[in-house]
CSV table of C-alpha atoms and ligand atoms in Angstrom, one decimal:
chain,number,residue,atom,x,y,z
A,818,UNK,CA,172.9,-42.8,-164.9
A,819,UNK,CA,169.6,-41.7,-163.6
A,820,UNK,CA,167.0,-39.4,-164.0
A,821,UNK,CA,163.6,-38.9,-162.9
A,822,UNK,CA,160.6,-36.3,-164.4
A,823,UNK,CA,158.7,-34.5,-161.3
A,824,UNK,CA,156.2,-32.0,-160.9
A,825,UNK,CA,153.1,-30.9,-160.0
A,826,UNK,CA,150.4,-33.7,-162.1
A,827,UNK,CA,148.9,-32.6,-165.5
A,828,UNK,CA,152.5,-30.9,-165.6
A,829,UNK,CA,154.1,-32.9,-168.5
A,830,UNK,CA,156.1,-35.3,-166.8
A,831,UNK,CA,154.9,-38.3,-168.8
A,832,UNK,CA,154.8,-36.4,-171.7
A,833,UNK,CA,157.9,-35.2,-171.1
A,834,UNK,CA,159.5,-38.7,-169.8
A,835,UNK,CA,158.1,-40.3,-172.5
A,836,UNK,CA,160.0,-37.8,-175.3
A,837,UNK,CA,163.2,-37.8,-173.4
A,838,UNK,CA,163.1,-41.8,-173.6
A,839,UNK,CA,162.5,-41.6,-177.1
A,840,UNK,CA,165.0,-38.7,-177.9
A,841,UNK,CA,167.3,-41.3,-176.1
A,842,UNK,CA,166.3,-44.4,-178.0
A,843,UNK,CA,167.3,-42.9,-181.5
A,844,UNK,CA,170.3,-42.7,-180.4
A,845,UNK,CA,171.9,-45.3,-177.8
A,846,UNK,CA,171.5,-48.5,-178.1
A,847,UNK,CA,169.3,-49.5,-174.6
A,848,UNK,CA,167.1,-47.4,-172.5
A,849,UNK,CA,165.3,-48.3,-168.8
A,850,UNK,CA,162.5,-46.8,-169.0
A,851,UNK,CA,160.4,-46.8,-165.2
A,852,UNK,CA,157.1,-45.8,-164.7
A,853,UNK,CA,157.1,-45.5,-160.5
A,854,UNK,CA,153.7,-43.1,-161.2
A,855,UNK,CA,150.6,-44.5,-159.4
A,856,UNK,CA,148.2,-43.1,-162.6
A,857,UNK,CA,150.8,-45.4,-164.8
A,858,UNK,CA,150.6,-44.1,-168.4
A,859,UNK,CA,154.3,-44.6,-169.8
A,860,UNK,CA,153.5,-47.8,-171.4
A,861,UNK,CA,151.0,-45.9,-173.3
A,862,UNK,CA,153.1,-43.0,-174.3
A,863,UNK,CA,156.0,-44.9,-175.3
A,864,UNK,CA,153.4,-47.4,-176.8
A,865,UNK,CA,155.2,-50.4,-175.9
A,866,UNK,CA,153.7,-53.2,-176.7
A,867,UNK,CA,153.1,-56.1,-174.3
A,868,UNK,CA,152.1,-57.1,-170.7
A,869,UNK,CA,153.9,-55.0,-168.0
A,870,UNK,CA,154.3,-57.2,-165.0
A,871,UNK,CA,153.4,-54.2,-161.5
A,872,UNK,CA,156.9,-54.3,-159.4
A,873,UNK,CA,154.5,-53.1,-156.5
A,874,UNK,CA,152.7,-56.2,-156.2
A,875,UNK,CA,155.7,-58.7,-156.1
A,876,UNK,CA,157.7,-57.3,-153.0
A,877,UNK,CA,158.7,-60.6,-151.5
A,878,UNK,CA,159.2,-62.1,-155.0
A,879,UNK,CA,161.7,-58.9,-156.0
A,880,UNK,CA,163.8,-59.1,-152.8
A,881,UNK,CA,164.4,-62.9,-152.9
A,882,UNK,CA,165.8,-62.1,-155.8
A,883,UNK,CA,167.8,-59.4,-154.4
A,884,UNK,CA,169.3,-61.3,-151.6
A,885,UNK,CA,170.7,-63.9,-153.9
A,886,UNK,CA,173.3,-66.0,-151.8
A,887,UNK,CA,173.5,-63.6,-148.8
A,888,UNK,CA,173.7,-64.9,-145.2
A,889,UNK,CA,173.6,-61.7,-143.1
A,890,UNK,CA,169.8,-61.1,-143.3
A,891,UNK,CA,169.3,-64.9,-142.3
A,892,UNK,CA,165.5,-65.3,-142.4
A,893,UNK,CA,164.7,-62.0,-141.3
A,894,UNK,CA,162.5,-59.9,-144.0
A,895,UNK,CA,164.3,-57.2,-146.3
A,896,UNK,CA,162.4,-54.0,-146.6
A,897,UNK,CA,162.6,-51.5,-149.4
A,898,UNK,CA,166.4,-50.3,-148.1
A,899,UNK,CA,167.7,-52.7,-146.6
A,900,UNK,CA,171.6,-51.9,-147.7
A,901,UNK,CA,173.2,-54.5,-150.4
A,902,UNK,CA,175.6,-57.3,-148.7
A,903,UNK,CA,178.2,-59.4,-149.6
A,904,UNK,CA,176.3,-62.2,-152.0
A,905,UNK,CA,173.5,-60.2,-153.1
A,906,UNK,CA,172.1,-59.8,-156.3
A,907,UNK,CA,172.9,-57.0,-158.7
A,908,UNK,CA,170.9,-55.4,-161.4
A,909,UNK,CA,173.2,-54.2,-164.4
A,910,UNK,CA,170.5,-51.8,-167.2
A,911,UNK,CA,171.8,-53.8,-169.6
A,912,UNK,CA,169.4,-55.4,-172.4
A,913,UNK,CA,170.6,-58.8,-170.9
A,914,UNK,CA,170.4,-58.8,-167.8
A,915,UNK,CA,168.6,-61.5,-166.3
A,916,UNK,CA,166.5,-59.3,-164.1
A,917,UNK,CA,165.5,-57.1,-166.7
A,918,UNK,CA,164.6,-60.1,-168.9
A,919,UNK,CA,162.3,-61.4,-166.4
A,920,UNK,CA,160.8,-57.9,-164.6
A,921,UNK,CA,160.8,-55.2,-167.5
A,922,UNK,CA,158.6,-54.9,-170.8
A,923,UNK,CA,161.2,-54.9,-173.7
A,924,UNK,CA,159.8,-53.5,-177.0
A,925,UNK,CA,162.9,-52.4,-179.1
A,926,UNK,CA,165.5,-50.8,-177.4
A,927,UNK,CA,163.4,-49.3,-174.9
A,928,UNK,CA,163.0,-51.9,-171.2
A,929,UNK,CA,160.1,-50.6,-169.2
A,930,UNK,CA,159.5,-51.5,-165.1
A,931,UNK,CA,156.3,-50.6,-163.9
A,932,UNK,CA,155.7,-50.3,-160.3
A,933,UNK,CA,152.1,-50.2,-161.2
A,934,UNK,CA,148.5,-48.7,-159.7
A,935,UNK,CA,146.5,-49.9,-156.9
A,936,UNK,CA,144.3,-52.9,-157.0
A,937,UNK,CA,140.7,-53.2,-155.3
A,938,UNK,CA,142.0,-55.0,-152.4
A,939,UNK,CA,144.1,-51.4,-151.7
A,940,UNK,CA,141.1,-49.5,-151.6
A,941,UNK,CA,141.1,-47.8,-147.8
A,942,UNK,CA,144.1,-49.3,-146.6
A,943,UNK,CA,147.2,-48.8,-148.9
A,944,UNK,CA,150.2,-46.4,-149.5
A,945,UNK,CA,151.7,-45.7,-152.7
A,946,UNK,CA,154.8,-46.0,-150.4
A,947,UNK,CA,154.3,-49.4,-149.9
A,948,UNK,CA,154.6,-50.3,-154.0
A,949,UNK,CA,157.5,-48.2,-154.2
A,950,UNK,CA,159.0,-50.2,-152.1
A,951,UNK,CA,159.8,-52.8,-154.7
A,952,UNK,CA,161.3,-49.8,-156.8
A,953,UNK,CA,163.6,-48.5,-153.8
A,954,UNK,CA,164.8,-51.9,-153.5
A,955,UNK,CA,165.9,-52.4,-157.3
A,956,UNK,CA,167.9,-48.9,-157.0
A,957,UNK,CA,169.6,-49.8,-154.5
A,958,UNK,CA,170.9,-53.0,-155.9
A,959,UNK,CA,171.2,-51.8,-159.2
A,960,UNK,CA,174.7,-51.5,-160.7
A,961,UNK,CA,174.5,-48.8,-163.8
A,962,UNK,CA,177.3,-47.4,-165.0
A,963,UNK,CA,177.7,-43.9,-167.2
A,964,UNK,CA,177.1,-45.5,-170.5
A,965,UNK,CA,173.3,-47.0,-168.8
A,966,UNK,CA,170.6,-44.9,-169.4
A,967,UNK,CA,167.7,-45.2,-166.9
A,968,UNK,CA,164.8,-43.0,-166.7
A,969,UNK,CA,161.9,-42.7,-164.5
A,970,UNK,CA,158.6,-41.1,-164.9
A,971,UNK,CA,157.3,-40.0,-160.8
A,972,UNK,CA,154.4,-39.4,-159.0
A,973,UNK,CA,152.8,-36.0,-158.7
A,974,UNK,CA,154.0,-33.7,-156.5
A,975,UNK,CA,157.4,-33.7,-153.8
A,976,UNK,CA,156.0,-37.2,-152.5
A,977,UNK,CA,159.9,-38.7,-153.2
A,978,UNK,CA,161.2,-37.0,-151.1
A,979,UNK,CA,159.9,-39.2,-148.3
A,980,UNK,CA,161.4,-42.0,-149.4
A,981,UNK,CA,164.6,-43.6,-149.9
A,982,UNK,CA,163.9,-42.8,-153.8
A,983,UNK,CA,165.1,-39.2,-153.0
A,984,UNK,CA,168.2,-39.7,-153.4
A,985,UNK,CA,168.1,-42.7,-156.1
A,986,UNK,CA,168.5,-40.6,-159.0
A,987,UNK,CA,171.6,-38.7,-160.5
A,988,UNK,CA,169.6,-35.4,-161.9
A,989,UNK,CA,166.1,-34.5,-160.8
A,990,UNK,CA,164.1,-32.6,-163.6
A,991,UNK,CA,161.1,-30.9,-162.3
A,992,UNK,CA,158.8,-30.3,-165.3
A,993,UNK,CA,157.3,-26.7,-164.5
A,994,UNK,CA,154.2,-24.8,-166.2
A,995,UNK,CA,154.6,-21.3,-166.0
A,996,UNK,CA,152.0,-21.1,-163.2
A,997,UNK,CA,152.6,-20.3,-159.8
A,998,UNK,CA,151.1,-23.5,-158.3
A,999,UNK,CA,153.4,-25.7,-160.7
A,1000,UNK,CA,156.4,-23.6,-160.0
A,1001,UNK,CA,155.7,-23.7,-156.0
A,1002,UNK,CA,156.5,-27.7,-156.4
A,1003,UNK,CA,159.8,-27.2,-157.3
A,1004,UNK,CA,160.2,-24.3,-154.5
A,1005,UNK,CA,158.8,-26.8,-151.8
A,1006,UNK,CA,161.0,-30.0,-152.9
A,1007,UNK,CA,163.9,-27.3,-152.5
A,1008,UNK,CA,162.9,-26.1,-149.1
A,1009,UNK,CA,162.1,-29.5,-148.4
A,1010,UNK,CA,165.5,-31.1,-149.4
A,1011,UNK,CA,168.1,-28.9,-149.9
A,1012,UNK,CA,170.6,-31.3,-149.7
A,1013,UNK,CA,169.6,-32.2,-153.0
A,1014,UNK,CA,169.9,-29.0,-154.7
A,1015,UNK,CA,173.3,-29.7,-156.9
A,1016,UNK,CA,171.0,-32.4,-158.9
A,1017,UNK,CA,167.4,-30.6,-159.0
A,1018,UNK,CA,167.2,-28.6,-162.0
A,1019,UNK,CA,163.8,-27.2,-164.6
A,1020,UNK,CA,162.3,-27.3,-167.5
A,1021,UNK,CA,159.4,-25.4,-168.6
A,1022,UNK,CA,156.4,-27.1,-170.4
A,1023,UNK,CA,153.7,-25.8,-172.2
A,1024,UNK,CA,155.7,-22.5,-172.1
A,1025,UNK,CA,154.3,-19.5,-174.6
A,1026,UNK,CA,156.8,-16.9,-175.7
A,1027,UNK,CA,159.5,-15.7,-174.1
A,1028,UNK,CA,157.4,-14.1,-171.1
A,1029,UNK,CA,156.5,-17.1,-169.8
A,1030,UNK,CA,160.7,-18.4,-170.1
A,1031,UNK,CA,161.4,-15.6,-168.6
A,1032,UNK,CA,158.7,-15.8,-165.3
A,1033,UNK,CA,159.6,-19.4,-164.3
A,1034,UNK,CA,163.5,-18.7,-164.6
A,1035,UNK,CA,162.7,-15.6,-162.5
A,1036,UNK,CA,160.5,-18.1,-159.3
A,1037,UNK,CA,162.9,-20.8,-159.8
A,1038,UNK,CA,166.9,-18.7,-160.8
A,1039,UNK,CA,167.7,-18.6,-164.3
A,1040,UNK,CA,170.9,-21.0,-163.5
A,1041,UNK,CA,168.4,-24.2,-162.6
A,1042,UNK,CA,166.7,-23.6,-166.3
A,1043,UNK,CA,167.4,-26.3,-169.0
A,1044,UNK,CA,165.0,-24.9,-171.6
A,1045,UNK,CA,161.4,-24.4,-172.2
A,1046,UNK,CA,159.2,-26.5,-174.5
A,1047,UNK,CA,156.3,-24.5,-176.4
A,1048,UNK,CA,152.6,-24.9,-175.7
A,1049,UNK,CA,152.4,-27.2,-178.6
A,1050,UNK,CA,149.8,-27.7,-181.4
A,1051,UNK,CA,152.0,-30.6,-182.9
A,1052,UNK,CA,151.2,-32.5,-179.7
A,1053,UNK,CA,147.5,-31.8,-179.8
A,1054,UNK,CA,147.2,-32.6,-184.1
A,1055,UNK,CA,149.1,-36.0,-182.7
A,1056,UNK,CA,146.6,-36.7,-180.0
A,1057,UNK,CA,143.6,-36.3,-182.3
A,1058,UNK,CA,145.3,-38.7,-184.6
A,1059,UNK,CA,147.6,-37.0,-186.5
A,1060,UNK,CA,150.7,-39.5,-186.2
A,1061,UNK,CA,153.3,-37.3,-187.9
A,1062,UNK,CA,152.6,-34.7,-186.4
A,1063,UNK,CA,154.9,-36.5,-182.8
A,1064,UNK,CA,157.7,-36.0,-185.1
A,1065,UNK,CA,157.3,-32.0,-185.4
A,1066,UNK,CA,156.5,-32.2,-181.4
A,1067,UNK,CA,159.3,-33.9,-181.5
A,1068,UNK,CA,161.8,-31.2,-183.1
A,1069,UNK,CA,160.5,-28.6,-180.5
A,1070,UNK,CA,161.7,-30.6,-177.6
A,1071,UNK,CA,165.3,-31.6,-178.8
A,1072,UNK,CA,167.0,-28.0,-178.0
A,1073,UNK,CA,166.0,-28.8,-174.5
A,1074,UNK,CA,166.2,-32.6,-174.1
A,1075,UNK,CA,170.3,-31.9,-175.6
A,1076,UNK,CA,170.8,-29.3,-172.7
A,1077,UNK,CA,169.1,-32.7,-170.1
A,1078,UNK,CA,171.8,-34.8,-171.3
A,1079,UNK,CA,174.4,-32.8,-171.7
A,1080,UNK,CA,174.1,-32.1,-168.1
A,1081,UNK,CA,173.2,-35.8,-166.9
A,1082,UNK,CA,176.2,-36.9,-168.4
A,1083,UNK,CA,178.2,-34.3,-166.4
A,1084,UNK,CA,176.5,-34.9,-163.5
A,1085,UNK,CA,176.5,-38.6,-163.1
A,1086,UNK,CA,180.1,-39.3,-164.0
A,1087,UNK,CA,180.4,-38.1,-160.5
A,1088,UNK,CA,178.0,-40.2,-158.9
A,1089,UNK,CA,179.6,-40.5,-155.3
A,1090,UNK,CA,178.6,-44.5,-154.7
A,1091,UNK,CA,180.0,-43.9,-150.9
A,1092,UNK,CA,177.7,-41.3,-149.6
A,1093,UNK,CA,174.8,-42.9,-151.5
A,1094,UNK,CA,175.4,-45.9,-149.2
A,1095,UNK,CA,176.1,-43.7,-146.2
A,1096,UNK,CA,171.9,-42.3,-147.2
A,1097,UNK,CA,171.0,-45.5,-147.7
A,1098,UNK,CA,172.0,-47.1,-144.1
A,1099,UNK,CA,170.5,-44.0,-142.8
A,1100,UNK,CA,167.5,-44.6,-144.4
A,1101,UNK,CA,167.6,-48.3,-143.5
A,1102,UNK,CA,168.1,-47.7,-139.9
A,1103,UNK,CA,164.8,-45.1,-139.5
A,1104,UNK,CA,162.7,-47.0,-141.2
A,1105,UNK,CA,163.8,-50.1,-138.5
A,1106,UNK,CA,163.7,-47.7,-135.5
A,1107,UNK,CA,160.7,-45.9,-136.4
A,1108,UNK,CA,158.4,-48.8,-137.6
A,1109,UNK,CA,160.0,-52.1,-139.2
A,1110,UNK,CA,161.9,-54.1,-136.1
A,1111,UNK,CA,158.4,-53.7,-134.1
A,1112,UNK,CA,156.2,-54.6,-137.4
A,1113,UNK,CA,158.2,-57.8,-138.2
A,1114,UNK,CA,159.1,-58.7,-134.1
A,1115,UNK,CA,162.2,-58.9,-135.6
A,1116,UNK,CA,165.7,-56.7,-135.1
A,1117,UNK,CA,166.8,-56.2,-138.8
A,1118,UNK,CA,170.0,-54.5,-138.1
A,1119,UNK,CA,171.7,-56.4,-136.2
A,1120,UNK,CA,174.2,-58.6,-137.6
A,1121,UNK,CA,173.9,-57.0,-141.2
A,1122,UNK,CA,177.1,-56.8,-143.3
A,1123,UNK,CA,178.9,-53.7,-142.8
A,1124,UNK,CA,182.1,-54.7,-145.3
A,1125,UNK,CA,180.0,-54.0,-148.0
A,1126,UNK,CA,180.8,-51.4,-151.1
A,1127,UNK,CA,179.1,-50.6,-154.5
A,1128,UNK,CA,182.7,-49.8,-155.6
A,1129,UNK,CA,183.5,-53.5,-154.8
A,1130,UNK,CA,180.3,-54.8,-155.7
A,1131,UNK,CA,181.0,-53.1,-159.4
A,1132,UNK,CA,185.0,-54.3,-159.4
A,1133,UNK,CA,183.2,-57.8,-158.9
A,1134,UNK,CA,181.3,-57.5,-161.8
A,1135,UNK,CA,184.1,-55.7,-163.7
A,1136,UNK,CA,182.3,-52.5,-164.3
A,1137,UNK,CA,183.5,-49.1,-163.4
A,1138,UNK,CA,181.3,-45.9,-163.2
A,1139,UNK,CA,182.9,-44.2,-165.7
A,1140,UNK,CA,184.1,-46.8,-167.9
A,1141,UNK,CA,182.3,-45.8,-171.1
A,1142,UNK,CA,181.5,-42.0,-171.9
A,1143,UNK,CA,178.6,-41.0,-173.8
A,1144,UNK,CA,179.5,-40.0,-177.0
B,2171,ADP,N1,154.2,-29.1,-174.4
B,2171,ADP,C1,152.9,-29.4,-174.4
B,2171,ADP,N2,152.0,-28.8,-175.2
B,2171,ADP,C2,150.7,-29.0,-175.2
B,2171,ADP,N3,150.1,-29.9,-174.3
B,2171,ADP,C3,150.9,-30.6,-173.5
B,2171,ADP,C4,152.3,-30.4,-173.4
B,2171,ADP,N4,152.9,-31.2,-172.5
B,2171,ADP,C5,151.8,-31.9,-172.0
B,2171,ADP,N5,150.6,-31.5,-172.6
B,2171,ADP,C6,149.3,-32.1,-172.3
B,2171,ADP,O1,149.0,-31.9,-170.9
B,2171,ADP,C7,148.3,-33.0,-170.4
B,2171,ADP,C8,149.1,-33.6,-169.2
B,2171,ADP,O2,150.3,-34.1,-169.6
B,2171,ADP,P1,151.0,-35.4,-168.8
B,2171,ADP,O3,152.3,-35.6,-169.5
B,2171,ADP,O4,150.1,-36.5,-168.8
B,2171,ADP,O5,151.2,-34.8,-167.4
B,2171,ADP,P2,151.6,-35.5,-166.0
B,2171,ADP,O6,152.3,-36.8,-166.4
B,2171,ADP,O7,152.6,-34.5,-165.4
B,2171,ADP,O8,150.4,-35.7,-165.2
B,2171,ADP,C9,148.2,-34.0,-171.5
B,2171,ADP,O9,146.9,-33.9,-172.1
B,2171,ADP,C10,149.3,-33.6,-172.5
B,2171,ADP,O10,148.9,-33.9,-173.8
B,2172,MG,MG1,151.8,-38.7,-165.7
């Protein structure tokens, strides 16, 4: 299962995240948390301690790891959705798996990858796009089931949808103030990509009374709400060094983080693996056409494996979807 926190920045979303992954941690035994935010504060909020290796910067190093023992990509390049194959390598979230071992931060129960900001060669001549890359990559070969519990905190804004990421996750949770410029995020990523309204749902942050409930539910429809979270002095005592006081922050997010999962769990029970493929050879094939083939001199579809399932790929590793429910 999936999730990611979006919104406009200064939103909530790693606030937000950051308590959901905790809310989570109390009480399952392993989380994924994933910072794919350029400003990359979930380390922080979590406080996780430990060095966070940046996804974004080991591209090459990621997908060699991907291909595992494939021969249908030969020694042409993989990009950031090039479609699993017969031989590749999987990620499972599980505590133990070998590429979360090697990749994530663990501190507890809690496993955090970091696609991580830019560095001074970037400057004038990068795109976020291109460290997500890395990210897109691990989605696509990663193998969670119902009982996994990943969670990713995003960058500002509707930028996903112009990736591959877009359709990555289970449930998207836009984090809304109860401002018109923070709601209008939500109304342009719906605009934008309506095929992804079914999983695209709101909370409200930093919401005062039941006026302010009441004028998000009213730009966004009362039916995409999943509960507001107070303007909160708790947080503020906690950020000027009060630690306790996370715990009563803590109590005035749960009504609402219960109504997230209740919802996830629904939701990605029925997480269709073929048409996720379908997006993701569609997604493959543009990004060849439009810029990859001619970048690398090289055709990168031809000759790929086409046999290729997740429902196999899972049977292989003798995991089902929906072999555990949350309880
Ligand atoms: N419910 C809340 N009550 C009060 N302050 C909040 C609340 N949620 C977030 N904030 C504050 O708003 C600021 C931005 O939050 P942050 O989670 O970093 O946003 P984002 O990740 O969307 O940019 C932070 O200073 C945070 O403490
Ligand atoms: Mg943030």
């Amino acid at each position: 299962m999936r999730i990611a926190f979006l919104g406009k920045g200064g939103a909530g979303k790693t606030t937000t995240s950051s308590g959901f992954i905790q809310y989570l941690a109390k009480r399952f035994p392993f989380v994924v948390a994933v910072d794919a935010d350029l400003n990359a504060h979930l380390q922080s909020a979590l406080n996780l301690k430990g060095e966070t290796k940046q996804l974004g910067l080991h591209f090459d190093e990621v997908t060699d790891y991907l291909k595992g023992s494939r021969t249908d990509v030969g020694d042409r390049p993989m990009i950031g959705t090039t479609p699993p194959g017969v031989g590749s390598n999987f990620i499972t979230a599980k505590a133990n798996d070998p590429f979360i071992e090697k990749y994530a931060l663990k501190d507890g129960n809690i496993a955090l990858l970091t696609v991580g900001t830019y560095q001074q060669e970037d400057v004038g001549g990068s795109c976020y796009h291109e460290k997500l890359k890395s990210l897109a990559g691990i989605f696509h070969h990663m193998l969670d089931t119902q009982s996994d519990l990943v969670v990713a905190d995003t960058t500002a804004g509707t930028d996903n949808v112009a990736t591959s990421l877009s359709f990555a996750y289970d449930i998207n949770v836009f984090v809304l103030e109860p401002t018109e410029k923070s709601t209008q995020v939500f109304l342009d990523f719906e605009e934008i990509a309506p095929q992804f309204a079914d999983r695209t749902y709101v909370v409200g942050n930093k919401v005062d009374g039941e006026e302010d409930a009441e004028y998000i539910k009213e730009r966004v429809g009362a039916d995409k709400y999943l509960g507001s979270i107070p303007f909160s002095r708790n947080l503020k005592r906690f950020e000027q060094g009060e630690e306790e006081a996370i715990l009563d922050f803590q109590k005035e997010q749960e009504a609402t983080f219960d109504n997230i999962l209740a919802l996830w769990t629904e939701k990605a029970s029925k997480r269709d693996w073929a048409t996720y493929l379908e997006r993701l050879r569609k997604a493959f094939s543009w990004d060849c056409e439009r810029w990859y083939s001619d970048y690398y001199k090289a055709d990168l579809l031809s000759g790929m494996d086409k046999s290729f399932t997740y429902e196999q790929a899972l049977k292989d590793k003798g995991l089902t979807v929906k072999e555990t429910a949350l309880v």
